[in-house]
Short mmCIF file of C-alpha atoms in Angstrom, two decimals:
data_model
loop_
_atom_site.label_atom_id
_atom_site.label_comp_id
_atom_site.label_asym_id
_atom_site.label_seq_id
_atom_site.Cartn_x
_atom_site.Cartn_y
_atom_site.Cartn_z
CA UNK N 1392 71.25 0.48 -74.44
CA UNK N 1393 73.19 3.70 -74.73
CA UNK N 1394 71.96 6.46 -77.01
CA UNK N 1395 74.38 8.39 -79.19
CA UNK N 1396 73.87 12.11 -78.61
CA UNK N 1397 76.14 13.95 -81.01
CA UNK N 1398 77.21 17.50 -80.35
CA UNK N 1399 76.94 18.08 -84.09
CA UNK N 1400 73.69 16.41 -85.03
CA UNK N 1401 73.00 17.99 -88.39
CA UNK N 1402 74.49 17.31 -91.78
CA UNK N 1403 74.41 19.65 -94.75
CA UNK N 1404 72.34 17.77 -97.34
CA UNK N 1405 74.37 19.42 -100.10
CA UNK N 1406 77.72 18.35 -98.68
CA UNK N 1407 77.36 14.68 -97.81
CA UNK N 1408 80.14 12.29 -98.86
CA UNK N 1409 80.13 11.12 -102.46
CA UNK N 1410 78.00 7.98 -102.73
CA UNK N 1411 79.09 6.80 -106.18
CA UNK N 1412 78.65 3.04 -106.54
CA UNK N 1413 76.28 2.78 -103.57
CA UNK N 1414 72.67 1.61 -103.75
CA UNK N 1415 69.89 2.69 -101.38
CA UNK N 1416 66.22 1.86 -100.93
CA UNK N 1417 64.17 4.70 -99.41
CA UNK N 1418 60.64 3.79 -98.37
CA UNK N 1419 57.97 6.45 -98.81
CA UNK N 1420 60.41 8.47 -100.90
CA UNK N 1421 57.91 10.47 -102.92
CA UNK N 1422 56.95 12.97 -100.18
CA UNK N 1423 58.19 14.61 -96.99
CA UNK N 1424 61.28 13.31 -95.23
CA UNK N 1425 61.62 10.38 -97.61
CA UNK N 1426 61.67 12.66 -100.64
CA UNK N 1427 64.39 14.84 -99.10
CA UNK N 1428 66.47 11.76 -98.23
CA UNK N 1429 66.07 10.30 -101.72
CA UNK N 1430 66.95 13.63 -103.32
CA UNK N 1431 70.05 14.11 -101.16
CA UNK N 1432 71.31 10.60 -101.87
CA UNK N 1433 70.66 10.89 -105.62
CA UNK N 1434 72.41 14.27 -105.69
CA UNK N 1435 75.48 12.64 -104.12
CA UNK N 1436 75.65 10.08 -106.98
CA UNK N 1437 73.98 7.16 -105.24
CA UNK N 1438 71.68 4.78 -107.11
CA UNK N 1439 68.34 5.26 -105.33
CA UNK N 1440 65.22 3.13 -105.33
CA UNK N 1441 62.21 5.08 -104.10
CA UNK N 1442 59.19 3.14 -102.84
CA UNK N 1443 55.69 4.61 -102.92
CA UNK N 1444 52.03 3.56 -102.94
CA UNK N 1445 50.91 5.92 -105.71
CA UNK N 1446 52.73 5.35 -109.04
CA UNK N 1447 51.79 8.76 -110.45
CA UNK N 1448 52.98 10.69 -107.39
CA UNK N 1449 56.13 8.59 -107.45
CA UNK N 1450 56.73 9.38 -111.13
CA UNK N 1451 56.36 13.11 -110.50
CA UNK N 1452 58.71 12.98 -107.50
CA UNK N 1453 61.37 11.17 -109.53
CA UNK N 1454 61.03 13.68 -112.34
CA UNK N 1455 61.50 16.59 -109.94
CA UNK N 1456 64.70 15.07 -108.61
CA UNK N 1457 66.05 14.38 -112.11
CA UNK N 1458 65.11 17.91 -113.16
CA UNK N 1459 67.11 19.34 -110.25
CA UNK N 1460 69.94 16.84 -110.67
CA UNK N 1461 70.32 15.74 -114.31
CA UNK N 1462 71.90 12.33 -114.54
CA UNK N 1463 70.60 11.23 -111.14
CA UNK N 1464 70.12 7.45 -110.91
CA UNK N 1465 66.72 7.00 -109.30
CA UNK N 1466 64.03 4.40 -109.87
CA UNK N 1467 60.66 3.51 -108.40
CA UNK N 1468 59.43 0.44 -106.53
CA UNK N 1469 55.79 -0.06 -105.57
CA UNK N 1470 54.82 -1.03 -102.04
CA UNK N 1471 51.77 -0.45 -99.86
CA UNK N 1472 52.20 -1.72 -96.31
CA UNK N 1473 48.42 -1.82 -95.83
CA UNK N 1474 48.03 -4.09 -98.84
CA UNK N 1475 49.55 -7.14 -97.19
CA UNK N 1476 52.81 -8.99 -96.80
CA UNK N 1477 52.54 -10.34 -100.34
CA UNK N 1478 52.80 -6.78 -101.61
CA UNK N 1479 55.99 -6.30 -99.59
CA UNK N 1480 57.41 -9.54 -100.94
CA UNK N 1481 56.72 -8.34 -104.49
CA UNK N 1482 58.59 -5.09 -103.78
CA UNK N 1483 61.59 -6.96 -102.41
CA UNK N 1484 61.62 -9.31 -105.38
CA UNK N 1485 61.58 -6.33 -107.78
CA UNK N 1486 64.76 -5.11 -106.16
CA UNK N 1487 66.40 -8.54 -105.94
CA UNK N 1488 65.79 -9.12 -109.64
CA UNK N 1489 68.24 -6.30 -110.37
CA UNK N 1490 71.14 -8.26 -108.80
CA UNK N 1491 72.51 -5.16 -107.13
CA UNK N 1492 74.21 -4.69 -103.77
CA UNK N 1493 72.26 -2.87 -101.08
CA UNK N 1494 74.26 -0.36 -99.08
CA UNK N 1495 71.37 1.23 -97.26
CA UNK N 1496 67.70 0.66 -96.43
CA UNK N 1497 65.94 3.76 -95.11
CA UNK N 1498 62.75 2.69 -93.31
CA UNK N 1499 61.00 6.04 -93.55
CA UNK N 1500 57.31 5.26 -94.18
CA UNK N 1501 55.13 6.33 -91.28
CA UNK N 1502 51.71 7.54 -90.22
CA UNK N 1503 50.09 8.95 -87.11
CA UNK N 1504 46.42 9.05 -86.18
CA UNK N 1505 45.34 7.65 -89.57
CA UNK N 1506 41.85 6.68 -90.67
CA UNK N 1507 40.84 3.43 -88.95
CA UNK N 1508 41.26 1.15 -91.95
CA UNK N 1509 42.88 -2.20 -91.16
CA UNK N 1510 45.60 -3.72 -93.32
CA UNK N 1511 44.87 -6.66 -95.61
CA UNK N 1512 45.75 -9.08 -92.79
CA UNK N 1513 43.64 -7.12 -90.32
CA UNK N 1514 46.45 -5.26 -88.55
CA UNK N 1515 46.08 -1.80 -87.06
CA UNK N 1516 47.03 0.77 -89.76
CA UNK N 1517 49.57 2.57 -87.56
CA UNK N 1518 51.25 -0.68 -86.58
CA UNK N 1519 51.24 -1.96 -90.16
CA UNK N 1520 52.75 1.26 -91.56
CA UNK N 1521 55.17 2.22 -88.81
CA UNK N 1522 56.47 -1.15 -87.75
CA UNK N 1523 55.27 -4.39 -89.32
CA UNK N 1524 55.90 -3.21 -92.87
CA UNK N 1525 59.44 -2.10 -92.06
CA UNK N 1526 60.08 -5.29 -90.12
CA UNK N 1527 59.03 -7.47 -93.02
CA UNK N 1528 60.76 -5.50 -95.78
CA UNK N 1529 63.98 -5.52 -93.77
CA UNK N 1530 63.58 -9.27 -93.32
CA UNK N 1531 63.06 -9.74 -97.07
CA UNK N 1532 66.13 -7.65 -97.98
CA UNK N 1533 68.39 -8.80 -95.16
CA UNK N 1534 70.39 -11.20 -97.33
CA UNK N 1535 71.19 -8.37 -99.75
CA UNK N 1536 72.24 -6.14 -96.86
CA UNK N 1537 74.43 -8.79 -95.25
CA UNK N 1538 76.14 -9.53 -98.56
CA UNK N 1539 77.10 -5.85 -98.88
CA UNK N 1540 80.02 -4.84 -96.60
CA UNK N 1541 79.28 -2.00 -94.15
CA UNK N 1542 75.64 -1.74 -95.24
CA UNK N 1543 73.16 0.15 -93.08
CA UNK N 1544 69.53 0.10 -92.02
CA UNK N 1545 68.10 3.43 -90.83
CA UNK N 1546 64.83 3.34 -88.89
CA UNK N 1547 62.75 6.48 -88.42
CA UNK N 1548 61.98 6.78 -84.73
CA UNK N 1549 60.30 9.32 -82.45
CA UNK N 1550 60.54 11.09 -79.11
CA UNK N 1551 57.24 9.53 -78.02
CA UNK N 1552 58.75 6.04 -77.71
CA UNK N 1553 58.91 6.21 -73.87
CA UNK N 1554 55.11 6.56 -73.88
CA UNK N 1555 54.62 3.35 -75.85
CA UNK N 1556 53.00 0.30 -74.27
CA UNK N 1557 53.13 -3.00 -76.16
CA UNK N 1558 50.23 -5.41 -75.94
CA UNK N 1559 52.09 -8.70 -76.41
CA UNK N 1560 48.89 -10.72 -76.91
CA UNK N 1561 47.85 -8.43 -79.80
CA UNK N 1562 51.15 -7.23 -81.22
CA UNK N 1563 49.63 -6.35 -84.60
CA UNK N 1564 46.77 -4.37 -83.10
CA UNK N 1565 44.03 -6.48 -84.65
CA UNK N 1566 41.75 -5.80 -81.68
CA UNK N 1567 42.37 -2.04 -81.65
CA UNK N 1568 39.30 -0.04 -82.67
CA UNK N 1569 40.79 3.50 -82.73
CA UNK N 1570 44.32 3.91 -84.08
CA UNK N 1571 45.71 6.89 -82.21
CA UNK N 1572 48.58 8.28 -80.20
CA UNK N 1573 49.12 5.16 -78.09
CA UNK N 1574 49.49 2.97 -81.18
CA UNK N 1575 51.87 5.53 -82.68
CA UNK N 1576 54.05 5.50 -79.56
CA UNK N 1577 53.98 1.69 -79.37
CA UNK N 1578 54.88 1.29 -83.04
CA UNK N 1579 57.88 3.61 -82.72
CA UNK N 1580 59.04 1.86 -79.55
CA UNK N 1581 58.83 -1.50 -81.31
CA UNK N 1582 60.80 -0.21 -84.29
CA UNK N 1583 63.51 1.00 -81.94
CA UNK N 1584 63.55 -2.32 -80.08
CA UNK N 1585 63.71 -4.19 -83.38
CA UNK N 1586 66.83 -2.23 -84.29
CA UNK N 1587 68.50 -3.11 -81.00
CA UNK N 1588 67.85 -6.81 -81.33
CA UNK N 1589 68.63 -7.00 -85.04
CA UNK N 1590 72.01 -5.33 -84.47
CA UNK N 1591 72.74 -7.85 -81.72
CA UNK N 1592 71.88 -10.82 -83.92
CA UNK N 1593 73.84 -9.48 -86.89
CA UNK N 1594 76.93 -9.00 -84.75
CA UNK N 1595 76.57 -12.52 -83.36
CA UNK N 1596 77.06 -13.96 -86.88
CA UNK N 1597 79.87 -11.60 -87.80
CA UNK N 1598 77.87 -9.29 -90.06
CA UNK N 1599 79.16 -5.75 -90.69
CA UNK N 1600 75.64 -4.40 -91.31
CA UNK N 1601 74.85 -1.51 -88.94
CA UNK N 1602 71.41 -0.57 -87.62
CA UNK N 1603 70.57 3.04 -86.77
CA UNK N 1604 67.58 4.73 -85.18
CA UNK N 1605 67.20 8.34 -86.31
CA UNK N 1606 64.82 10.91 -84.86
CA UNK N 1607 64.03 13.78 -87.30
CA UNK N 1608 62.62 16.21 -84.75
CA UNK N 1609 59.21 17.72 -85.42
CA UNK N 1610 58.81 18.31 -89.15
CA UNK N 1611 55.93 19.66 -91.22
CA UNK N 1612 55.00 16.60 -93.28
CA UNK N 1613 51.94 14.85 -94.66
CA UNK N 1614 51.93 12.49 -91.67
CA UNK N 1615 50.43 15.35 -89.68
CA UNK N 1616 48.51 17.07 -92.46
CA UNK N 1617 46.66 13.91 -93.52
CA UNK N 1618 45.91 12.55 -90.05
CA UNK N 1619 42.31 11.87 -89.03
CA UNK N 1620 41.29 15.20 -87.50
CA UNK N 1621 38.28 13.60 -85.82
CA UNK N 1622 40.83 12.44 -83.24
CA UNK N 1623 41.84 14.97 -80.59
CA UNK N 1624 45.53 14.01 -80.60
CA UNK N 1625 45.63 14.32 -84.38
CA UNK N 1626 44.51 17.93 -84.12
CA UNK N 1627 46.95 18.66 -81.31
CA UNK N 1628 49.93 17.08 -83.07
CA UNK N 1629 49.12 18.72 -86.40
CA UNK N 1630 48.81 22.13 -84.74
CA UNK N 1631 52.09 21.56 -82.93
CA UNK N 1632 53.85 20.65 -86.16
CA UNK N 1633 52.50 23.77 -87.88
CA UNK N 1634 53.65 25.91 -84.96
CA UNK N 1635 57.15 24.59 -84.23
CA UNK N 1636 57.89 22.08 -87.00
CA UNK N 1637 60.92 22.41 -89.22
CA UNK N 1638 61.02 21.79 -92.94
CA UNK N 1639 61.17 18.21 -94.29
CA UNK N 1640 64.71 18.98 -95.42
CA UNK N 1641 65.69 19.83 -91.86
CA UNK N 1642 64.08 16.67 -90.55
CA UNK N 1643 65.85 14.53 -93.14
CA UNK N 1644 69.31 15.50 -91.90
CA UNK N 1645 69.54 12.87 -89.17
CA UNK N 1646 68.42 10.08 -91.54
CA UNK N 1647 70.94 11.10 -94.21
CA UNK N 1648 73.73 11.29 -91.67
CA UNK N 1649 73.00 7.82 -90.38
CA UNK N 1650 72.97 6.53 -93.96
CA UNK N 1651 76.20 8.19 -95.09
CA UNK N 1652 78.48 9.40 -92.30
CA UNK N 1653 81.55 7.11 -92.28
CA UNK N 1654 82.30 8.12 -88.68
CA UNK N 1655 79.19 6.36 -87.40
CA UNK N 1656 79.16 2.63 -86.74
CA UNK N 1657 76.91 0.32 -84.75
CA UNK N 1658 78.30 -0.81 -81.40
CA UNK N 1659 77.73 -4.05 -79.49
CA UNK N 1660 77.45 -5.13 -76.70
CA UNK N 1661 77.87 -1.82 -74.84
CA UNK N 1662 75.50 -0.05 -77.23
CA UNK N 1663 74.06 -2.36 -79.90
CA UNK N 1664 72.55 0.41 -81.96
CA UNK N 1665 72.83 4.16 -82.32
CA UNK N 1666 70.08 6.63 -81.57
CA UNK N 1667 70.94 9.78 -83.48
CA UNK N 1668 68.81 12.69 -82.30
CA UNK N 1669 68.55 16.17 -83.72
CA UNK N 1670 67.13 18.00 -80.69
CA UNK N 1671 67.98 18.14 -76.99
CA UNK N 1672 64.58 16.89 -75.83
CA UNK N 1673 65.78 13.42 -76.84
CA UNK N 1674 67.46 13.17 -73.44
CA UNK N 1675 64.04 12.23 -72.08
CA UNK N 1676 64.19 8.96 -74.00
CA UNK N 1677 67.19 7.63 -72.07
CA UNK N 1678 65.07 6.57 -69.08
CA UNK N 1679 63.99 3.23 -70.56
CA UNK N 1680 67.25 2.25 -72.23
CA UNK N 1681 68.43 -0.39 -69.76
CA UNK N 1682 65.26 -2.44 -70.12
CA UNK N 1683 65.38 -2.80 -73.89
CA UNK N 1684 67.52 -5.87 -74.72
CA UNK N 1685 65.20 -8.56 -73.25
CA UNK N 1686 62.04 -6.86 -74.52
CA UNK N 1687 63.63 -6.30 -77.92
CA UNK N 1688 64.29 -10.01 -78.24
CA UNK N 1689 60.64 -10.76 -77.49
CA UNK N 1690 59.56 -8.07 -79.93
CA UNK N 1691 61.48 -9.52 -82.85
CA UNK N 1692 60.44 -13.11 -82.15
CA UNK N 1693 56.78 -12.19 -81.66
CA UNK N 1694 56.67 -10.33 -84.95
CA UNK N 1695 58.30 -13.24 -86.75
CA UNK N 1696 55.39 -15.37 -85.58
CA UNK N 1697 52.83 -12.71 -86.52
CA UNK N 1698 54.30 -12.33 -90.00
CA UNK N 1699 54.65 -16.09 -90.47
CA UNK N 1700 58.42 -15.94 -90.97
#
């Protein structure tokens, strides 16, 4: 797979193309990167559905956006990836009941070095939040996406993907006792691989839906602040984010560009999916690109079995 390294990586969140008539779902949209993405899309006249675990925090986030942008069309959907696949199905059904098109799904929810609390099905919390939840929600909304011409899925990825190692006999991490850096790297690698294979399969049936992988750079978000500081890597990564991290608004630029820039399209077979980076260190990630297509196929099929789809 070939990564797309743009010479102009950033997009001014106040000057994105008008999104009137377009509908987006932004996961984890009440804080951090997700909030900035939801705000930018709503400010550009899109109809935004923000997912969150906490209804009160979601309500306050929506009110802040409407206060800054009167007339913004933004609504809330409830989802908690740790609360089971049934919870994700309920979220998808809430959206489907509106009978709206879906122009963009922003898979933003993420965690790193969280408390070691398994999901309802017993999955590792990092794997459930960073990959399995996104995989299943995308699966549940795929029909809506495919029915909407030139729709997009944007997956939040990371520079640590090359460090990820996937345990194929325990893809959901049920046997993992400490959810740390290795699970974070594996989950981000799997999300990237999922995007590659999904783009390939969509193109094979003539779908115009594009899949993007967007790296935000290091940003100062709750993913670092709320990590389990009893873990050494949690302390290191949180300190690093405090030292060199950019604002959530800066980190959101790559996600918003992938969601809205008409110049970007998915490519297959030479490059089935775009990797849009916002810092030069992303060049390190190119080393594993040629090995992705076969592994990506296994990754998608294995997770279908794990999720019972």
